[in-house]
Coordinates of C-alpha atoms in Angstrom, one line a residue:
Chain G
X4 CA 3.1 23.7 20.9
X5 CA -0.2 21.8 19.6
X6 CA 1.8 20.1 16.6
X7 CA 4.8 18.6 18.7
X8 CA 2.7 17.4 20.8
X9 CA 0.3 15.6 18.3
X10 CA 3.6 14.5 16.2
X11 CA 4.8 12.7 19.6
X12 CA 1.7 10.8 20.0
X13 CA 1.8 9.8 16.8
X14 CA 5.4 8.4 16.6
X15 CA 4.4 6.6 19.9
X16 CA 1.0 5.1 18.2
X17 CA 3.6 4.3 15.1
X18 CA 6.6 2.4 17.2
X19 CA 4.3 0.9 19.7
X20 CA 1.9 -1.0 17.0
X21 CA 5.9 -2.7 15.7
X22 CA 7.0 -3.1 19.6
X23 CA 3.2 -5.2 19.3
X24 CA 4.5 -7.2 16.4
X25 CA 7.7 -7.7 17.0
X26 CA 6.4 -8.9 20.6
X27 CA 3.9 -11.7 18.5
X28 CA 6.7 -12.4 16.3
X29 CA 9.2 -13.2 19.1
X30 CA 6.5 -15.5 21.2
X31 CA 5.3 -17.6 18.5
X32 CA 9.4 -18.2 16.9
X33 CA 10.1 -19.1 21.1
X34 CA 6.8 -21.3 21.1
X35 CA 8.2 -23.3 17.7
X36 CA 11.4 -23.8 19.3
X37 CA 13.1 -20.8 19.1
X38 CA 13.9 -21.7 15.5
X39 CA 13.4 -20.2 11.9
X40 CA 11.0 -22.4 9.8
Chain D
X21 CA 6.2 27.0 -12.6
X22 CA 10.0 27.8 -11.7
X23 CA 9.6 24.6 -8.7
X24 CA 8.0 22.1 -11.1
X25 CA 11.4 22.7 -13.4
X26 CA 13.8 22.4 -10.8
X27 CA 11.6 19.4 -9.2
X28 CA 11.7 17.8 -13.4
X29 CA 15.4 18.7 -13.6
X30 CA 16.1 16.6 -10.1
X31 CA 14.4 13.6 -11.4
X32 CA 16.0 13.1 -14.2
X33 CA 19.5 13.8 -12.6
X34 CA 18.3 11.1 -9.7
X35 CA 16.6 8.6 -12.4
X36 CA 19.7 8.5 -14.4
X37 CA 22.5 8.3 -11.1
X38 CA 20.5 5.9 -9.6
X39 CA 19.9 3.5 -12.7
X40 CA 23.8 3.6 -13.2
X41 CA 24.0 2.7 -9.6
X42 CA 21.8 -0.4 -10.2
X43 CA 23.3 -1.5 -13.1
X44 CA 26.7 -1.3 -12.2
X45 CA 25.6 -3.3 -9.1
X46 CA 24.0 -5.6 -11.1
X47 CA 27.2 -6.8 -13.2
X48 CA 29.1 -6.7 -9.6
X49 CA 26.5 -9.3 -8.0
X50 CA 25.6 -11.5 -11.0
X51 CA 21.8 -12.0 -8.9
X52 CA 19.2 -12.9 -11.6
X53 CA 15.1 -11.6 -11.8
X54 CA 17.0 -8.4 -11.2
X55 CA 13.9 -6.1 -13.0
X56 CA 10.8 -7.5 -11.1
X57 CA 12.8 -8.3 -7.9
X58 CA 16.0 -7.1 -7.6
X59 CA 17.6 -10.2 -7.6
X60 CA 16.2 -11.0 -4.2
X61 CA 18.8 -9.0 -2.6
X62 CA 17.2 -5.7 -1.3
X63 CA 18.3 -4.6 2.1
X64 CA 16.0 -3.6 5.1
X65 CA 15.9 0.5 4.6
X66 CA 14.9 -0.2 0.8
X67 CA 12.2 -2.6 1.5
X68 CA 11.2 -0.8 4.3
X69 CA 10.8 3.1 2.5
X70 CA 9.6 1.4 -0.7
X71 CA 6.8 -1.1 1.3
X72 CA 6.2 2.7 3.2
X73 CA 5.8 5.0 -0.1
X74 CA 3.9 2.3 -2.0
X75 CA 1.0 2.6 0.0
X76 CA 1.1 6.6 0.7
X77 CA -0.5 8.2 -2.2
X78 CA -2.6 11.1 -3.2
X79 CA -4.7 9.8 -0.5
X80 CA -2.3 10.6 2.0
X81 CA -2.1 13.5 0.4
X82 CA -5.2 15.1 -0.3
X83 CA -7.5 12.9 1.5
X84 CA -6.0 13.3 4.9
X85 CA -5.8 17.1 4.6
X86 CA -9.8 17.5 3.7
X87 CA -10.1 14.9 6.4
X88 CA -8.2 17.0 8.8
X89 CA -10.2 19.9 8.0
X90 CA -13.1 18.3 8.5
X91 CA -13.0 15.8 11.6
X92 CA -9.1 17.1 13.1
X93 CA -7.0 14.8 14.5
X94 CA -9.0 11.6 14.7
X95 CA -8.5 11.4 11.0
X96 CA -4.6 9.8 12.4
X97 CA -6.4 6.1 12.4
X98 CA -6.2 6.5 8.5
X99 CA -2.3 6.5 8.3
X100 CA -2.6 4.2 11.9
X101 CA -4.2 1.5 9.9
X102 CA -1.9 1.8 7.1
X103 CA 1.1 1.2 10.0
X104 CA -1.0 -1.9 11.2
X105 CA -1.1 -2.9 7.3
X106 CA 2.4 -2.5 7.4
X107 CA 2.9 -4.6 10.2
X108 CA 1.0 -7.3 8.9
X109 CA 2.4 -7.2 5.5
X110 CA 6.1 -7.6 7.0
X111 CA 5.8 -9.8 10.4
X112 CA 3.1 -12.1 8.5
X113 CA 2.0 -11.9 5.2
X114 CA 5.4 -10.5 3.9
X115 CA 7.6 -12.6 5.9
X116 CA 5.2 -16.0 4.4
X117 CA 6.0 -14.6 0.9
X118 CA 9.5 -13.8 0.9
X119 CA 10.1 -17.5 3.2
X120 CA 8.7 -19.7 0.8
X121 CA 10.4 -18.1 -2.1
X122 CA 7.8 -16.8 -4.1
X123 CA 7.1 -13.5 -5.9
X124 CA 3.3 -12.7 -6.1
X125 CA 0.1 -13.4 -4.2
X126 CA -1.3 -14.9 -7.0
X127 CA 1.6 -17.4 -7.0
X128 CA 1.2 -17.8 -3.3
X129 CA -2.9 -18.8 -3.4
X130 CA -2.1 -21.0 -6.8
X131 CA 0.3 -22.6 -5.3
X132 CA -1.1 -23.4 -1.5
X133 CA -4.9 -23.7 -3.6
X134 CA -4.3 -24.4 -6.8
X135 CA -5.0 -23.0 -10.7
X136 CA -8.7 -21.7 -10.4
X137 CA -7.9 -19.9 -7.0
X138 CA -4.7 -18.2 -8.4
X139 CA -6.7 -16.9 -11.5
X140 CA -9.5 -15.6 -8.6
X141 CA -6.6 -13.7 -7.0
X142 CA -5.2 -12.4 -10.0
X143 CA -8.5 -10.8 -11.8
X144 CA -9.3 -9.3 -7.9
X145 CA -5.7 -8.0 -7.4
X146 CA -5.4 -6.6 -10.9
X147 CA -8.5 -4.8 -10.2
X148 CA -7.4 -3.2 -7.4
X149 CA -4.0 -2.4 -8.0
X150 CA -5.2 -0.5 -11.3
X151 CA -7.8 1.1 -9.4
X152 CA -5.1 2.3 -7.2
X153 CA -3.1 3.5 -10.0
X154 CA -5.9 5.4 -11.8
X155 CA -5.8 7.2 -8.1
X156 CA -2.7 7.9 -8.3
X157 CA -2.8 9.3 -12.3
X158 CA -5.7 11.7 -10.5
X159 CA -4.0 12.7 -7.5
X160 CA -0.8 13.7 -9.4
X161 CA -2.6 15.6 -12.1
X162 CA -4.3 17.6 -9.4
X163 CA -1.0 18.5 -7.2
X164 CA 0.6 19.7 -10.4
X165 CA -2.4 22.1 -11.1
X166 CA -2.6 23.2 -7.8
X167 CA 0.7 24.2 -7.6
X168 CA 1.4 25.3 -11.5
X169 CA -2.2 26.3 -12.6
X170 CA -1.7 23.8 -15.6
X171 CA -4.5 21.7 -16.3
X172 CA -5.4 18.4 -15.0
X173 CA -4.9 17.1 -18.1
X174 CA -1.4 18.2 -18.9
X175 CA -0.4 17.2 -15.3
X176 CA -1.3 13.6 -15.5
X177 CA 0.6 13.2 -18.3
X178 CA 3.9 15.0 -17.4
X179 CA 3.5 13.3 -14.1
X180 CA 2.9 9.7 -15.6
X181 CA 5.7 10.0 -17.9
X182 CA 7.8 11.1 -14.5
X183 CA 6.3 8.1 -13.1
X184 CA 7.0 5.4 -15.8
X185 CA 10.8 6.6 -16.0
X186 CA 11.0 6.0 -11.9
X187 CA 10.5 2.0 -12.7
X188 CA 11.3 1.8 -16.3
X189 CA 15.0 1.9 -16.7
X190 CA 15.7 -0.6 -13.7
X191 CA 12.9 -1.9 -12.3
X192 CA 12.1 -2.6 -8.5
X193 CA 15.7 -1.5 -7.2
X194 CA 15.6 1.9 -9.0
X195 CA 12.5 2.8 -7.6
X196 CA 13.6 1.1 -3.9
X197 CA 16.6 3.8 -4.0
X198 CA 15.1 6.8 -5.7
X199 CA 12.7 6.2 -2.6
X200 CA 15.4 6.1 0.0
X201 CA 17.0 8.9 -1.4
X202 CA 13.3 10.6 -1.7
X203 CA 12.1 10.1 2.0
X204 CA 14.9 12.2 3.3
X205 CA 14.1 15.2 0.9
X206 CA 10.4 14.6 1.6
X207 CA 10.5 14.7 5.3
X208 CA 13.1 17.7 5.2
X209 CA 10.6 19.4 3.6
X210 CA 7.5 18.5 5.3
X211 CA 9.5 19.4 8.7
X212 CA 10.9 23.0 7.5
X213 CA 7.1 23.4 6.0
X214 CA 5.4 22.4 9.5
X215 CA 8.1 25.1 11.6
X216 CA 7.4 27.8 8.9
X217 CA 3.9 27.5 9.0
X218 CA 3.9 27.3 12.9
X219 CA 5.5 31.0 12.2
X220 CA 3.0 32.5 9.5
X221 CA -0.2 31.2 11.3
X222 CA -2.2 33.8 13.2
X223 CA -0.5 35.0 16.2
X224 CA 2.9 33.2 15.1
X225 CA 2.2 30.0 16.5
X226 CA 0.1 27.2 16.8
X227 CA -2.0 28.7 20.0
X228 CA -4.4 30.6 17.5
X229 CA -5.0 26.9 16.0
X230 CA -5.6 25.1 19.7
X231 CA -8.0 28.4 20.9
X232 CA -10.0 28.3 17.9
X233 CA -11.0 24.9 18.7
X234 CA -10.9 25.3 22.5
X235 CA -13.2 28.2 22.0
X236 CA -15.7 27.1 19.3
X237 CA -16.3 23.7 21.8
X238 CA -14.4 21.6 19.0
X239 CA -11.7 20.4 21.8
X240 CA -12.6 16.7 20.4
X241 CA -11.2 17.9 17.2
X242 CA -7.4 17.7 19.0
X243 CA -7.9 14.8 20.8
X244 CA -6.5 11.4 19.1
X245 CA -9.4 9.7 19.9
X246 CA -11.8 12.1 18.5
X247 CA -15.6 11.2 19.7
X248 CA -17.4 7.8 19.7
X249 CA -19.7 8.1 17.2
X250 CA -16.5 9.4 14.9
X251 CA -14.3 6.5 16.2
X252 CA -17.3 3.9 15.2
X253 CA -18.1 5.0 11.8
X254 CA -15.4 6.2 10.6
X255 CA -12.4 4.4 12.0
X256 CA -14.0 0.8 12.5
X257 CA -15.6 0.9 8.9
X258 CA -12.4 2.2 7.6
X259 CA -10.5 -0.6 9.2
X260 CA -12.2 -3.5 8.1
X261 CA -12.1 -2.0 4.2
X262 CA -8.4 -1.6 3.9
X263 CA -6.9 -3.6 6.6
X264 CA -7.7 -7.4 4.7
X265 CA -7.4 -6.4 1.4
X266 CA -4.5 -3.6 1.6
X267 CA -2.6 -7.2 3.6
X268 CA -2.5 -9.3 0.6
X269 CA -2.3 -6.6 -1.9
X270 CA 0.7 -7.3 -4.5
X271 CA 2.0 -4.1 -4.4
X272 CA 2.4 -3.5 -0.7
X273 CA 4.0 -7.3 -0.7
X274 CA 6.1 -6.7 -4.0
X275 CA 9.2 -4.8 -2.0
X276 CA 9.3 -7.8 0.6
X277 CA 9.4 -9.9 -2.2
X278 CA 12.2 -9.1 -3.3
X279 CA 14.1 -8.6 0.1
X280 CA 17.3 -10.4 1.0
X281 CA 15.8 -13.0 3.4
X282 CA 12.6 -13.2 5.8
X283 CA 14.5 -11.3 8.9
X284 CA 15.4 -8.5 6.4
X285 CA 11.2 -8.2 5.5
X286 CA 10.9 -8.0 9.3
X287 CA 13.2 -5.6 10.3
X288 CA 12.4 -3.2 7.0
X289 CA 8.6 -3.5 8.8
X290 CA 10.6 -0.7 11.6
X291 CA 11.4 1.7 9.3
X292 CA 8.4 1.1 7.3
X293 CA 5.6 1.6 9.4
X294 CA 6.8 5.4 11.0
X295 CA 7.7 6.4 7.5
X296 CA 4.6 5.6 6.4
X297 CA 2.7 6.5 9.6
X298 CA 3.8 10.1 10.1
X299 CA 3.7 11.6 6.9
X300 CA -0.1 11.9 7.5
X301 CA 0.8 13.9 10.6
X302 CA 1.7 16.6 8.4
X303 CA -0.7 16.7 6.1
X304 CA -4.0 16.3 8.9
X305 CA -2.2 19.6 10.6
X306 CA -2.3 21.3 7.3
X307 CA -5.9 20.9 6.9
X308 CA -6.8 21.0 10.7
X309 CA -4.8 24.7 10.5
X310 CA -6.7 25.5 7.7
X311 CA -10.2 25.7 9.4
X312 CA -9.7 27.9 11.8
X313 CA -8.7 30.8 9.3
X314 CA -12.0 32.1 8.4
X315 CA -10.2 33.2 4.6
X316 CA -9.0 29.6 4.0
X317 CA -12.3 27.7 5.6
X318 CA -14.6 29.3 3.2
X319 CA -12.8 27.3 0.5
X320 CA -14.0 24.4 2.0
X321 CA -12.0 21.5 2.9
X322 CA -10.9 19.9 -1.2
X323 CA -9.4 23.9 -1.5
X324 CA -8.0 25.0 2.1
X325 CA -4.9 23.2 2.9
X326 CA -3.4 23.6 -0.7
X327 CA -4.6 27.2 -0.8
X328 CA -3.4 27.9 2.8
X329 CA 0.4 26.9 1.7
X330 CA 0.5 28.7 -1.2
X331 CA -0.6 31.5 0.6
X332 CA 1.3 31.9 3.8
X333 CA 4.6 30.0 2.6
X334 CA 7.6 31.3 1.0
X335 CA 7.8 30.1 -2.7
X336 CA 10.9 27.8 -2.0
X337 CA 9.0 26.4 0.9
X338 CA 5.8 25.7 -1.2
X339 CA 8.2 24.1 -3.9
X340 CA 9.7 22.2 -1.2
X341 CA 6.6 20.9 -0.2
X342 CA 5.5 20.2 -3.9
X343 CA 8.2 18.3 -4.1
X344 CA 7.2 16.1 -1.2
X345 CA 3.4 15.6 -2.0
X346 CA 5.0 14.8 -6.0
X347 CA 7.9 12.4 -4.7
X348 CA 5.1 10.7 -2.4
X349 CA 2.4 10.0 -4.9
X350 CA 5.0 9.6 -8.3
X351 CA 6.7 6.1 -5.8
X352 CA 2.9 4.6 -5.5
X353 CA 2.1 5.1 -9.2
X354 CA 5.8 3.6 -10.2
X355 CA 5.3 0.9 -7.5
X356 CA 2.0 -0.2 -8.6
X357 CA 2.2 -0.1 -12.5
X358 CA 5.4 -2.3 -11.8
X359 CA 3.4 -4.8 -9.3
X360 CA 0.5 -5.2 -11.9
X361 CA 2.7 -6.2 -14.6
X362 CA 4.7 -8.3 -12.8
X363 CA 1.4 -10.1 -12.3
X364 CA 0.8 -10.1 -16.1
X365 CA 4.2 -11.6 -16.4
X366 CA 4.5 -14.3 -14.2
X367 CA 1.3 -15.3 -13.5
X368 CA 0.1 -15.1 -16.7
X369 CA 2.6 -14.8 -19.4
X370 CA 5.4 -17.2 -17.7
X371 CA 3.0 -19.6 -15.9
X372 CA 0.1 -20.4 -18.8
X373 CA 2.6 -19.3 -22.0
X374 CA 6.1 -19.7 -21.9
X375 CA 7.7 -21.4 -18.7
X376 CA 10.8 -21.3 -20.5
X377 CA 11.1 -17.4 -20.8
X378 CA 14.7 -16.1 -20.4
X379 CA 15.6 -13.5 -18.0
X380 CA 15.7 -10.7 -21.3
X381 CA 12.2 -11.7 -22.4
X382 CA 10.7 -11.5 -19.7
X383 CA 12.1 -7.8 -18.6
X384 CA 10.8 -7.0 -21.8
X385 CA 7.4 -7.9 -21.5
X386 CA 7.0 -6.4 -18.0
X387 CA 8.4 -3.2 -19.4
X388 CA 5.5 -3.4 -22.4
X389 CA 3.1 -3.9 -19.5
X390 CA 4.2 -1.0 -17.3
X391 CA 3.9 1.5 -19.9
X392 CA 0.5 -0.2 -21.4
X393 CA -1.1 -0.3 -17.6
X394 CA 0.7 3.7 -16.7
X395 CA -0.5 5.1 -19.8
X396 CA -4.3 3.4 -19.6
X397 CA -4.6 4.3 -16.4
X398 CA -3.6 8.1 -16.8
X399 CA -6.3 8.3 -19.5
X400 CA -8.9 6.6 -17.6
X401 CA -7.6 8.9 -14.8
X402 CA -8.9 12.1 -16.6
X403 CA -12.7 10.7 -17.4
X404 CA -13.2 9.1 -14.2
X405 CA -13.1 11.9 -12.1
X406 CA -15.3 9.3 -8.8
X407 CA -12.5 6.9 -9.1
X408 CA -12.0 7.1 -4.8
X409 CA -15.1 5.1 -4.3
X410 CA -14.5 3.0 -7.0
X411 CA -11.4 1.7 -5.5
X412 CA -13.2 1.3 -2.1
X413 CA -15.2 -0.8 -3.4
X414 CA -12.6 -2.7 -5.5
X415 CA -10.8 -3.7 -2.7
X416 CA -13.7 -5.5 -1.1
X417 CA -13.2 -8.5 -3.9
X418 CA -10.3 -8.6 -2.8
X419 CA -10.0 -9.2 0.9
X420 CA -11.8 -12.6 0.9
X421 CA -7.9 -14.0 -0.1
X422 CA -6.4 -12.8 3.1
X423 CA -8.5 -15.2 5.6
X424 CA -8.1 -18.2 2.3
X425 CA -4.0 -17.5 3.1
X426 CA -4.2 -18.4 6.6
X427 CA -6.7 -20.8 6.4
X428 CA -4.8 -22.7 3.6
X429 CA -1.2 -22.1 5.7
X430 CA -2.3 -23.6 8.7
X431 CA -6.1 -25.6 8.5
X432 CA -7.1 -27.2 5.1
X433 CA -6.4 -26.4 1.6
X434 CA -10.3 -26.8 -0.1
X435 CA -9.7 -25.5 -3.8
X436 CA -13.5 -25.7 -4.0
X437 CA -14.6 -24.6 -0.8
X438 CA -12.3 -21.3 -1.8
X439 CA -13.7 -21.0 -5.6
X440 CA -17.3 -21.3 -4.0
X441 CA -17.0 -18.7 -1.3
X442 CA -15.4 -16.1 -3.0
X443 CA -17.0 -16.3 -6.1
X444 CA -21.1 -16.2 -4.1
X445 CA -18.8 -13.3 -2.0
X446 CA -18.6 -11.3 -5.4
X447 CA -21.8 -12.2 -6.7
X448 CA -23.1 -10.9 -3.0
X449 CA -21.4 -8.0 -3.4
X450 CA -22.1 -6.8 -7.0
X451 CA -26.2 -7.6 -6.1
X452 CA -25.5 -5.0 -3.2
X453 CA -23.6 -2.6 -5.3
X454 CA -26.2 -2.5 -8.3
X455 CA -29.5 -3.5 -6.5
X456 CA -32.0 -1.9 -4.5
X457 CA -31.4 -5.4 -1.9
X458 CA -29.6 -2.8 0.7
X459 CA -32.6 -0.7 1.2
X460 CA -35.0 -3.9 0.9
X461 CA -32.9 -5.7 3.8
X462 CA -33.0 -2.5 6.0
X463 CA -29.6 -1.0 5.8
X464 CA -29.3 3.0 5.9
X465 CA -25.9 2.8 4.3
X466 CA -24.3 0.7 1.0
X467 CA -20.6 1.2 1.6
X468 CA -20.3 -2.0 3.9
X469 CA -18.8 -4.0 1.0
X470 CA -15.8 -4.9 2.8
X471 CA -18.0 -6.2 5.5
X472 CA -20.4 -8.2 3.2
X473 CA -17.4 -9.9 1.3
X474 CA -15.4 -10.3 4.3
X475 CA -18.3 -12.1 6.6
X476 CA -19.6 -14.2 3.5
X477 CA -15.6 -15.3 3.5
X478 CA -15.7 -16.0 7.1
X479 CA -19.0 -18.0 7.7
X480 CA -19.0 -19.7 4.4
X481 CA -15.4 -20.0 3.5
X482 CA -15.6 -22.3 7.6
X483 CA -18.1 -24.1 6.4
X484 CA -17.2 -25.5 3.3
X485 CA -13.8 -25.7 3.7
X486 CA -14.4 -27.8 7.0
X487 CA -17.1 -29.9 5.1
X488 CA -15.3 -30.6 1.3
X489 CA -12.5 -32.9 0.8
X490 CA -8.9 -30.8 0.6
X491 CA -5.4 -31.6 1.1
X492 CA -3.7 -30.5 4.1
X493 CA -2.2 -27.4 5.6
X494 CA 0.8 -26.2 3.5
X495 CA 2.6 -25.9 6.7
X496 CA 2.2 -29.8 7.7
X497 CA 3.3 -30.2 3.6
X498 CA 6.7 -28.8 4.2
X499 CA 7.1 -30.8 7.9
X500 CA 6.7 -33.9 6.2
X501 CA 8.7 -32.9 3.0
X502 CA 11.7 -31.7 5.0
X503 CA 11.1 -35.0 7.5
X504 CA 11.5 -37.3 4.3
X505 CA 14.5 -34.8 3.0
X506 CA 16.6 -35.1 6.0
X507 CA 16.0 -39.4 6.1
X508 CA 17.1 -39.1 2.8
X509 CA 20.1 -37.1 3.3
X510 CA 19.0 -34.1 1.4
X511 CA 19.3 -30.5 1.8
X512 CA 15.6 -28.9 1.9
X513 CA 15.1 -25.2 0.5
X514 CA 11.7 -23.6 -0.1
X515 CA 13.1 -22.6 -3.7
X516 CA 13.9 -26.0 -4.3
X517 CA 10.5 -27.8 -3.3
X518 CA 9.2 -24.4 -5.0
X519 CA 10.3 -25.5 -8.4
X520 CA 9.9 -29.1 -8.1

């Protein structure tokens, strides 16, 4: 099925560009200290 | 006609349950700036599916499906760089604004640059939010006639007067729930609409749709990645256009605004950027279907997708899906009418006219604003029938702001170094838009606006800011004042030091 398969790849595309961000996020709050400003 | 009655008759019933909800609320919570921002208490799936819904409009919606028709599934990197938007507005540029307590861009560059920036940033955001919502005014007149055969005309204003009773009665909250309630019964229907189309294509699936391609040696037209000439002109230029403006654009950042703290502007970004994301899934497949259905692709790509659905769907489907493409494009309009005049509000009316303004009078005046803005916009909407490129090009005054926000956060805070950059960045960029200078320097193209403003920003905005006198970075500010806070045996809050 040609649409699943493009919707799957899309949701991945989706997730995987906040699982990037929320990577970032995590690496810089560790690199201040773990802490909140 | 029968759908658009039943979709009318749902609104109101939603409008006026969900406005009872808030209110009650309200009186329960005793918050305050409960119209503009909800008394700063939104929760993650409301932030999220309103930051998601603001920014998916009738582009989304007609745009990708011509797109779709015409270059298949590469056109994705349009909602993919709405989802990195997204991701931007609520890990970083989000996160900064809800943090530091304050409610609008403007506010945010005034207050890290001072008075002359923050009147920059509001004549560029007001620009391009109305711009926006003049799209918007369009794209709703345009699903209601494709769908009803009414006019243009009559279906901007129906829709407008739809729209301006989605913020009106309760402001940002009303139109965070309606959302909520909204994305459910929009991705219902774009689902059953998807399955039932797989059934009434040729062949009774989608295999008709992946042969056609496969055997007119389009198979590029499947792939994600499209080809490379496709990737570099259209994806790359399309980033760079909406990715820094879109990032500090008021109404994607207005939601986050109001959120309940910073980690609730971050976690809303998960729900956020698939909501957003896949609804263009949808509407790309439409179009991309379309094509390969000799009767349909003689339409050409504007006409197709609509004209495909209408004929091959069941009318409750087709309603269905009206109701989707309406609910989609009606939560932009509401969201940016409210963002603009919340702009006219505070920035202008509260910060240069009357600092003391109670809670009442200012509601009041945002409320005149929306329906000024709504209703200007859905006239302009009907003579301005180019206003796509317009808002293009719009956005290119404003990007400049987004690398001014980082470099005032964390490098040097140069008032004049900022005034002087953006304002030859403009100048730049009107000479380019109203001059021969383009074909004179070479250039086979004039839509690189976004690239003119953006490397003027970046070359010049360094240099100046680097060589004139400034203070420091906002972030080394708030060190030192929460240093001298904690000697002094004070408690430090950003809405404290905010209104001192």
């Amino acid at each position: 099925m040609f649409f699943w398969g493009f919707f799957f790849e899309s949701l991945a595309v989706c997730i995987g560009c906040c699982v990037v961000f929320q990577v970032i996020d995590f690496i810089v709050t560790k690199a201040k200290g773990g802490r909140a400003e | 006609m029968t759908a658009l009655l039943v979709i009318g008759i749902y609104l109101i019933v939603i409008i006026a349950g969900v406005t009872v909800y808030v209110k009650k609320q309200e009186a329960k919570l005793h918050t305050t700036d409960n119209f503009m921002m909800g008394g700063k208490t939104m929760s993650a799936p409301v932030v999220g599916v309103t930051m998601a819904l603001t920014i998916l409009g009738a582009v989304h919606v007609f745009g990708l499906m011509e797109m779709g028709f015409m270059m298949g599934a590469v056109t994705m990197w349009f909602p993919f760089i709405h989802v990195v938007i997204i991701c931007i507005a609520g890990f970083v540029t989000g996160a900064w604004l809800r943090r530091y307590g304050l409610d609008t861009i403007p506010e945010f560059v005034g207050r890290l640059f001072g008075p002359y920036m923050r009147v920059m940033c509001i004549m560029a955001t007001v620009l391009v939010v109305w711009g926006f919502l003049t799209l918007e005014c369009q794209g709703l007149g345009i699903v209601v006639k494709s769908f009803s055969g009414w006019s243009i005309t009559t279906g901007i204003f129906i829709s407008a007067i739809a729209g301006l009773l989605y913020v009106l009665l309760a402001g940002v909250k009303e139109i965070g729930y309606i959302n909520t309630i909204n994305t459910v019964i929009m991705y219902a229907g774009l689902i059953v609409g998807i399955i039932m189309l797989g059934y009434a294509l040729p062949g009774g699936n989608w295999d008709a749709v992946n042969a056609f391609y496969k055997n007119t040696d389009k198979e590029w037209m499947m792939s994600l990645m499209g080809t490379a000439t496709i990737m570099k002109t259209f994806t790359l230029s399309l980033s760079l256009s909406v990715l820094f403006s879109q990032s500090v654009n008021q109404t994607l950042l207005h939601a986050t605004a109001g959120a309940k703290d910073e980690k609730t502007v971050k976690r809303s970004t998960w729900i956020a950027a698939p909501v957003n994301g896949m609804f263009g899934c949808f509407t790309v497949a439409i179009g991309f279907a379309a094509s390969t259905i000799p009767e349909f692709a003689e339409l050409g790509p504007k006409l197709a997708g609509t004209s495909m659905i209408i004929a091959l769907l069941p009318g409750w489907v087709v309603g269905w899906l009206l109701a989707s493409f309406i609910a989609a494009i009606i939560s932009s309009f509401a969201m940016h009418s409210l963002a603009t005049a919340t702009i006219f509000v505070k920035d202008i009316y509260v910060d240069r006219y009357n600092p003391l303004a109670t809670e009442k009078q200012q509601t009041l005046m945002v409320r005149i604003f929306i329906v000024l803005l709504g209703g200007s916009a859905s006239v302009i909407a009907i003579w301005l029938p180019t206003i796509l490129a317009a808002v293009g090009w719009v956005s290119s005054f404003l990007a400049p702001f987004f690398f001014f926000l980082f470099a005032g956060l964390y490098w040097k805070r140069s008032q004049a170094a900022g005034v002087i950059t953006i304002a030859v960045a403009w100048i730049a960029n009107i000479m380019w838009s109203f001059t021969n200078l383009w074909e004179t320097l070479g250039f086979s193209t004039q839509d690189v606006y976004a690239y003119l403003t953006v490397g003027i920003t970046v070359v010049l905005g360094t240099i100046l800011t680097f060589a004139l006198p400034g203070k420091e970075a906002y972030r080394k500010q708030l060190a030192r004042e929460k240093a001298l806070a904690a000697a002094e045996g004070r408690e430090f809050t950003y809405e404290t030091f905010k209104a001192a």
